[in-house]
Tab-separated table of C-alpha atoms in Angstrom:
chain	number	residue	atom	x	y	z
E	38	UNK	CA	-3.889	-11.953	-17.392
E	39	UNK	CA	-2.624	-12.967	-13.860
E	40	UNK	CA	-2.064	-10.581	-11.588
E	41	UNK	CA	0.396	-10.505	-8.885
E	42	UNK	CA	0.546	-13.647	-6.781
E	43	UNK	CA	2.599	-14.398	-3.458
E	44	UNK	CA	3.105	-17.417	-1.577
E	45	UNK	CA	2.400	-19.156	0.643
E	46	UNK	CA	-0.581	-17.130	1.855
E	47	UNK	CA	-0.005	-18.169	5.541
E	48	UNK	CA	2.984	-19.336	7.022
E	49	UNK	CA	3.851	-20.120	10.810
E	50	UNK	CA	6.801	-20.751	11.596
E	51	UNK	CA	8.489	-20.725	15.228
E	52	UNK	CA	10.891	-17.962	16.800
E	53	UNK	CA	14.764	-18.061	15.859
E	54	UNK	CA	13.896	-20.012	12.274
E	55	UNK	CA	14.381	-18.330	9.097
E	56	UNK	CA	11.481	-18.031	6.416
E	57	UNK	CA	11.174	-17.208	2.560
E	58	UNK	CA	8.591	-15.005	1.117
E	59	UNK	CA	7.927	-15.347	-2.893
E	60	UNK	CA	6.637	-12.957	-5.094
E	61	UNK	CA	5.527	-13.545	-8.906
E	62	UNK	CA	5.115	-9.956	-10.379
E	63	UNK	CA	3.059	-9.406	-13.540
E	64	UNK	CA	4.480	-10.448	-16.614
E	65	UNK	CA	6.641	-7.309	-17.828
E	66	UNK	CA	6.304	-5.176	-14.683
E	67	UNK	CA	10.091	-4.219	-14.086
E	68	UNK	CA	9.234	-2.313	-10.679
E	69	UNK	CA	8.877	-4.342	-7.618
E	70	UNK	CA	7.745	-3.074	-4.071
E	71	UNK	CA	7.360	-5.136	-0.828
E	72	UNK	CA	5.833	-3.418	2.103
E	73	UNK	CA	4.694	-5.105	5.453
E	74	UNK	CA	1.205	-4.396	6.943
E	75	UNK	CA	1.420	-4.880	10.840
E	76	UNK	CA	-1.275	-4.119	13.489
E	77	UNK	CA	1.881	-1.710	15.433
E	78	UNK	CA	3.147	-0.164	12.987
E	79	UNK	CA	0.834	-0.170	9.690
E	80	UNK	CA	1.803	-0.124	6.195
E	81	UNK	CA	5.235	0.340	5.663
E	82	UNK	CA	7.483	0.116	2.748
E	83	UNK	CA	10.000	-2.212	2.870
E	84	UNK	CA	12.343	-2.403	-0.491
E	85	UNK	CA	11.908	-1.099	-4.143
E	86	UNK	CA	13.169	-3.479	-7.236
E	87	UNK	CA	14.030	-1.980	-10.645
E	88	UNK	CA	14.780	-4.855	-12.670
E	89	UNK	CA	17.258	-7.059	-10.773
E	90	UNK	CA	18.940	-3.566	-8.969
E	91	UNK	CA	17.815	-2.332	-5.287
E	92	UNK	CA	17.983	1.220	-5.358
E	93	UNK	CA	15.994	1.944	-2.323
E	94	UNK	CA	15.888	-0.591	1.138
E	95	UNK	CA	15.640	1.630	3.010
E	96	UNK	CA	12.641	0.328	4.824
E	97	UNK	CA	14.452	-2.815	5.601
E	98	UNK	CA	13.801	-2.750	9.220
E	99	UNK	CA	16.975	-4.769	10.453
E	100	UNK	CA	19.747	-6.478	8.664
E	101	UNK	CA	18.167	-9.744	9.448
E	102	UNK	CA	15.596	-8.930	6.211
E	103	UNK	CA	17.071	-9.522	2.842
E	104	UNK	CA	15.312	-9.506	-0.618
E	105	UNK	CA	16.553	-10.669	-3.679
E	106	UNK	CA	15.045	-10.348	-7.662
E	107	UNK	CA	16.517	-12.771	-10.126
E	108	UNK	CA	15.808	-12.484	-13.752
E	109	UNK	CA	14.042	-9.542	-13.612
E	110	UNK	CA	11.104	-11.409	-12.147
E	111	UNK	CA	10.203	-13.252	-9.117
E	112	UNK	CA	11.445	-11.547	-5.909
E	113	UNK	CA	12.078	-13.339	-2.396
E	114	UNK	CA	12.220	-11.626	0.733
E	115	UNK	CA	14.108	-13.542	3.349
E	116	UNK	CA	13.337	-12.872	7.060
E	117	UNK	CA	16.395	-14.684	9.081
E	118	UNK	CA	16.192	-15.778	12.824
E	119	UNK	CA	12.528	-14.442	12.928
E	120	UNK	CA	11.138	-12.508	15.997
E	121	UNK	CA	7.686	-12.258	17.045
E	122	UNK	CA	7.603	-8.479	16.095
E	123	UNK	CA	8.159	-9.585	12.442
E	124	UNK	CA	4.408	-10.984	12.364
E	125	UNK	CA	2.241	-9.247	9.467
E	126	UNK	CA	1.163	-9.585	6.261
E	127	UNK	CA	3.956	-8.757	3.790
E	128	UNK	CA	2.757	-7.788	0.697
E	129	UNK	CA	4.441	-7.103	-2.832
E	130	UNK	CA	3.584	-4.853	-5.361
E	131	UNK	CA	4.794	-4.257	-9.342
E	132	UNK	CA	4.499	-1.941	-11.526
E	133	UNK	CA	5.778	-0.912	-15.324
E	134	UNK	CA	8.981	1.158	-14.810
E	135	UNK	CA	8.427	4.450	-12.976
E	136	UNK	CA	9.520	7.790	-14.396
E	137	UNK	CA	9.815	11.236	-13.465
E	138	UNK	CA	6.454	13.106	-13.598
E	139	UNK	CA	4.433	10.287	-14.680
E	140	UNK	CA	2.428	7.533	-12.646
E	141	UNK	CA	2.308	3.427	-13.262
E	142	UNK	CA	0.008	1.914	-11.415
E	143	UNK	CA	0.985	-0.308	-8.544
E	144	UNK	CA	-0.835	-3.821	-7.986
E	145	UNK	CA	-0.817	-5.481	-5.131
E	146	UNK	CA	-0.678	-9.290	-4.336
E	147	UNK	CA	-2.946	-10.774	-2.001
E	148	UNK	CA	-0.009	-11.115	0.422
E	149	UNK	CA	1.751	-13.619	3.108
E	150	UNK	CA	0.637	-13.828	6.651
E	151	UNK	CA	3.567	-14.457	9.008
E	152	UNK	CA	3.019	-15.495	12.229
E	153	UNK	CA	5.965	-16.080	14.690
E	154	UNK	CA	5.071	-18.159	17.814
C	70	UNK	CA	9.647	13.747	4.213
C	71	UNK	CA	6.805	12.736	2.948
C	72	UNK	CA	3.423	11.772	5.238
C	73	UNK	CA	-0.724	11.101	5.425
C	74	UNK	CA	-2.543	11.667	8.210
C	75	UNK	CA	-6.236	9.645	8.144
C	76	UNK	CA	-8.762	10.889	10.644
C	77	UNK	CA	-10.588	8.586	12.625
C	78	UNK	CA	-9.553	5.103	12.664
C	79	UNK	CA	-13.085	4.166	12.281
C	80	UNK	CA	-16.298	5.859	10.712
C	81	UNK	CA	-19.814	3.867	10.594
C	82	UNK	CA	-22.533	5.218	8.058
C	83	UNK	CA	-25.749	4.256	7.289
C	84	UNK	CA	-26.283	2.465	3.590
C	85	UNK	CA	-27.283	5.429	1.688
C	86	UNK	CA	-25.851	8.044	3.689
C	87	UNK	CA	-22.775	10.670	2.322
C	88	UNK	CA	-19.399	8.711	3.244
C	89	UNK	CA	-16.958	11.257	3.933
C	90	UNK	CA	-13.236	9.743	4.464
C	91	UNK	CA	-10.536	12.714	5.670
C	92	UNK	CA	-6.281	12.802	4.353
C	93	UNK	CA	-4.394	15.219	4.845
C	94	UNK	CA	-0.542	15.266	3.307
C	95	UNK	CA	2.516	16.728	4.296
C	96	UNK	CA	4.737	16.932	1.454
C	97	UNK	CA	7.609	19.320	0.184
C	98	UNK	CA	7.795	18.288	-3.592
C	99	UNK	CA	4.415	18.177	-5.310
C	100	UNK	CA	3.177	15.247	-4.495
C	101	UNK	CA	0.799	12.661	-5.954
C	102	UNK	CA	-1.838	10.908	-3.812
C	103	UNK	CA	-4.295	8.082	-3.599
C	104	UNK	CA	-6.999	5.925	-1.782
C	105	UNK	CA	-6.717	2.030	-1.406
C	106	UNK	CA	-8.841	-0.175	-0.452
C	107	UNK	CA	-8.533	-3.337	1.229
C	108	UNK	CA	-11.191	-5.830	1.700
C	109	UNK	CA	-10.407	-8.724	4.351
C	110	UNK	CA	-7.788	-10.804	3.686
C	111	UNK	CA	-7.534	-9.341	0.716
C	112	UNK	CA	-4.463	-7.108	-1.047
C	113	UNK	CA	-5.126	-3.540	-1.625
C	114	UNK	CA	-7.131	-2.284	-4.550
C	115	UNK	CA	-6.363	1.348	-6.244
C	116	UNK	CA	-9.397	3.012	-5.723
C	117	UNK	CA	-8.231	6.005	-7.545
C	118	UNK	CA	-5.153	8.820	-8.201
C	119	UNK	CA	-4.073	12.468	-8.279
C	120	UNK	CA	-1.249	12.712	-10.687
C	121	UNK	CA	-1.457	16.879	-10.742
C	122	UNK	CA	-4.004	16.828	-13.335
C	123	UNK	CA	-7.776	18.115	-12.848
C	124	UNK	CA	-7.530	18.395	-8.854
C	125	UNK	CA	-11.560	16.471	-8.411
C	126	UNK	CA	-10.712	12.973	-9.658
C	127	UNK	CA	-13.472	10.310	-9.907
C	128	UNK	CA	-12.689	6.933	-9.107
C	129	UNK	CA	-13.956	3.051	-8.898
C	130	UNK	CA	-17.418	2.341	-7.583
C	131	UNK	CA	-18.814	5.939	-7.176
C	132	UNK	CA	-15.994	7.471	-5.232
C	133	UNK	CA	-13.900	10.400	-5.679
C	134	UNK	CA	-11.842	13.047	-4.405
C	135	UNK	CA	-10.662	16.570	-4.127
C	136	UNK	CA	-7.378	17.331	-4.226
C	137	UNK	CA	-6.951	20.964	-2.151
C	138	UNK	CA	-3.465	22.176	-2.232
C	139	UNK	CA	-4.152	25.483	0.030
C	140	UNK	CA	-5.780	22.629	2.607
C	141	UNK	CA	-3.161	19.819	2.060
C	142	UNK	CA	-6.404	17.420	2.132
C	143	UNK	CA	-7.420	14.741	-0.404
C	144	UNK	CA	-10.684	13.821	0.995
C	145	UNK	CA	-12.599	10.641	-0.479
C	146	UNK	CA	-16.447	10.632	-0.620
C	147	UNK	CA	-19.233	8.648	-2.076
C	148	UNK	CA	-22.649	10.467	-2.358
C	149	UNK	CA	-24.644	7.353	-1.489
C	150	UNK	CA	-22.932	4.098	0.851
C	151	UNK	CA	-23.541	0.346	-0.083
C	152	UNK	CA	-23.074	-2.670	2.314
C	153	UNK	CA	-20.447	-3.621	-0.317
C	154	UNK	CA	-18.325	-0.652	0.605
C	155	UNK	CA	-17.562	-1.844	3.731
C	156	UNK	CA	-13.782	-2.629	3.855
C	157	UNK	CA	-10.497	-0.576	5.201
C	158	UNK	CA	-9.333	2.760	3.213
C	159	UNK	CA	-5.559	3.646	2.682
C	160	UNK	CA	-4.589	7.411	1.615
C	161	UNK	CA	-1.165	7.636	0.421
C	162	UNK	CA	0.801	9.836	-0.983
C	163	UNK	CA	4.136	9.696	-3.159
C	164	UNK	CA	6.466	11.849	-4.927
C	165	UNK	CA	5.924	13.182	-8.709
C	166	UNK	CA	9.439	14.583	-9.366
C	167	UNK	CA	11.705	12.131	-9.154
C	168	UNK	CA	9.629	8.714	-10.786
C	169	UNK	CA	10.588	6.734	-7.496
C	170	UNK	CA	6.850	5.767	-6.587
C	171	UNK	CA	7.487	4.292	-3.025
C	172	UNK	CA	3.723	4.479	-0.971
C	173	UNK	CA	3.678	6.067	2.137
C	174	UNK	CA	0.503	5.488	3.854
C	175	UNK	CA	-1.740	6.628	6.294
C	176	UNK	CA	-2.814	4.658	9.469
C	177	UNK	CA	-6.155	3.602	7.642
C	178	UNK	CA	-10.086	4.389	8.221
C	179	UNK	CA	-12.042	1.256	8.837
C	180	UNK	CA	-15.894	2.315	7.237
C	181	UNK	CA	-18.463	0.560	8.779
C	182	UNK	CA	-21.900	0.766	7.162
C	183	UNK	CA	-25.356	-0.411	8.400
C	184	UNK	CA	-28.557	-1.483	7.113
């Protein structure tokens, strides 16, 4: 089956513009993740997704980041009035549903290259 | 709070030669940890997992790991290096308890190997 895809793969967009990320989870993973991977900073969680519900954004690095999950599925992350610090490779994860004392596997996408200019 | 600390930023082996990668965790609530690895341009790839059970845990492509609680390490090694296994390596640790699986990760170990 397909595994997690993300798109676009690159995008370059120029300071002060706003950009959507997409995420397609695997078919039937309710978990989401998106974490950044930046050369300053490494890689850092960003937001979890349980189903539609956001329990934990606490990585969200300023209020001008925003992610949303419709349907239980696809997730965008929304990076508004971009800086150049917010270049990196943002990349999204899913899982089945996580539970106390047991593990799901999380699978990565190939990720999005940002670039700010 | 959780964290992983990866030393060396870089190690370069010889193909055939031991590959010895170094975590070490700092975690209050028994944790469970894990290796990535990430080829170029590539997304990360479990490589494999400690989820409390037997603490040496064998993994993908000949690799495995110890987990040592009275060491707070999770070491990864491979007895024998390939050209393929060139690539970046993520430790990263998570908590057990609770279900909530976010990563943390370490800095990553960039392993360079050689003909």
């Amino acid at each position: 089956g397909a595994g997690v895809s993300q798109s676009p793969s690159n995008k370059v967009t120029e300071k002060g513009k706003d950009v959507e990320l997409r995420c397609d989870p695997i078919s039937g993973h309710t978990a989401l993740y998106w974490y950044r991977q930046s050369l300053g900073q490494g890689l850092e969680f960003l937001i979890y997704f349980q189903g539609n519900s956001a329990p934990d954004k606490s990585g969200l690095p300023s209020d001008r980041f925003s992610a949303e999950r419709t349907g239980g599925s696809v997730s965008t992350l929304t990076i508004q009035r971009t800086q150049q610090e917010d270049s990196a490779v943002y990349l999204c994860a899913s899982s089945l549903a996580p539970g106390p004392f047991s593990y799901n596997e999380q699978f990565f996408g190939p990720g999005t290259r940002l670039t700010v200019l | 709070a959780q964290s992983v600390t990866q030393l060396g930023s870089h190690v370069s082996v010889s193909e055939g030669a031991l590959v010895l990668l170094r975590c070490n965790y700092s975690s209050s609530v028994p944790p469970y940890l894990f290796w990535y690895v990430q080829y170029p341009n590539q997304g990360l790839q479990l490589l494999l997992k400690y989820t409390s059970a037997a603490t040496l845990v064998k993994g993908i492509n000949g690799f495995e790991a110890e987990f040592k609680k009275s060491e707070t390490s999770f070491h990864l090694t491979k007895p024998s290096a390939h050209m393929s296994d060139a690539a970046e390596y993520f430790c990263a640790v998570s908590e057990g308890i609770t279900g909530f699986q976010k990563l943390v990760f370490g800095t990553g170990t960039r392993l360079l190997v050689s003909p």
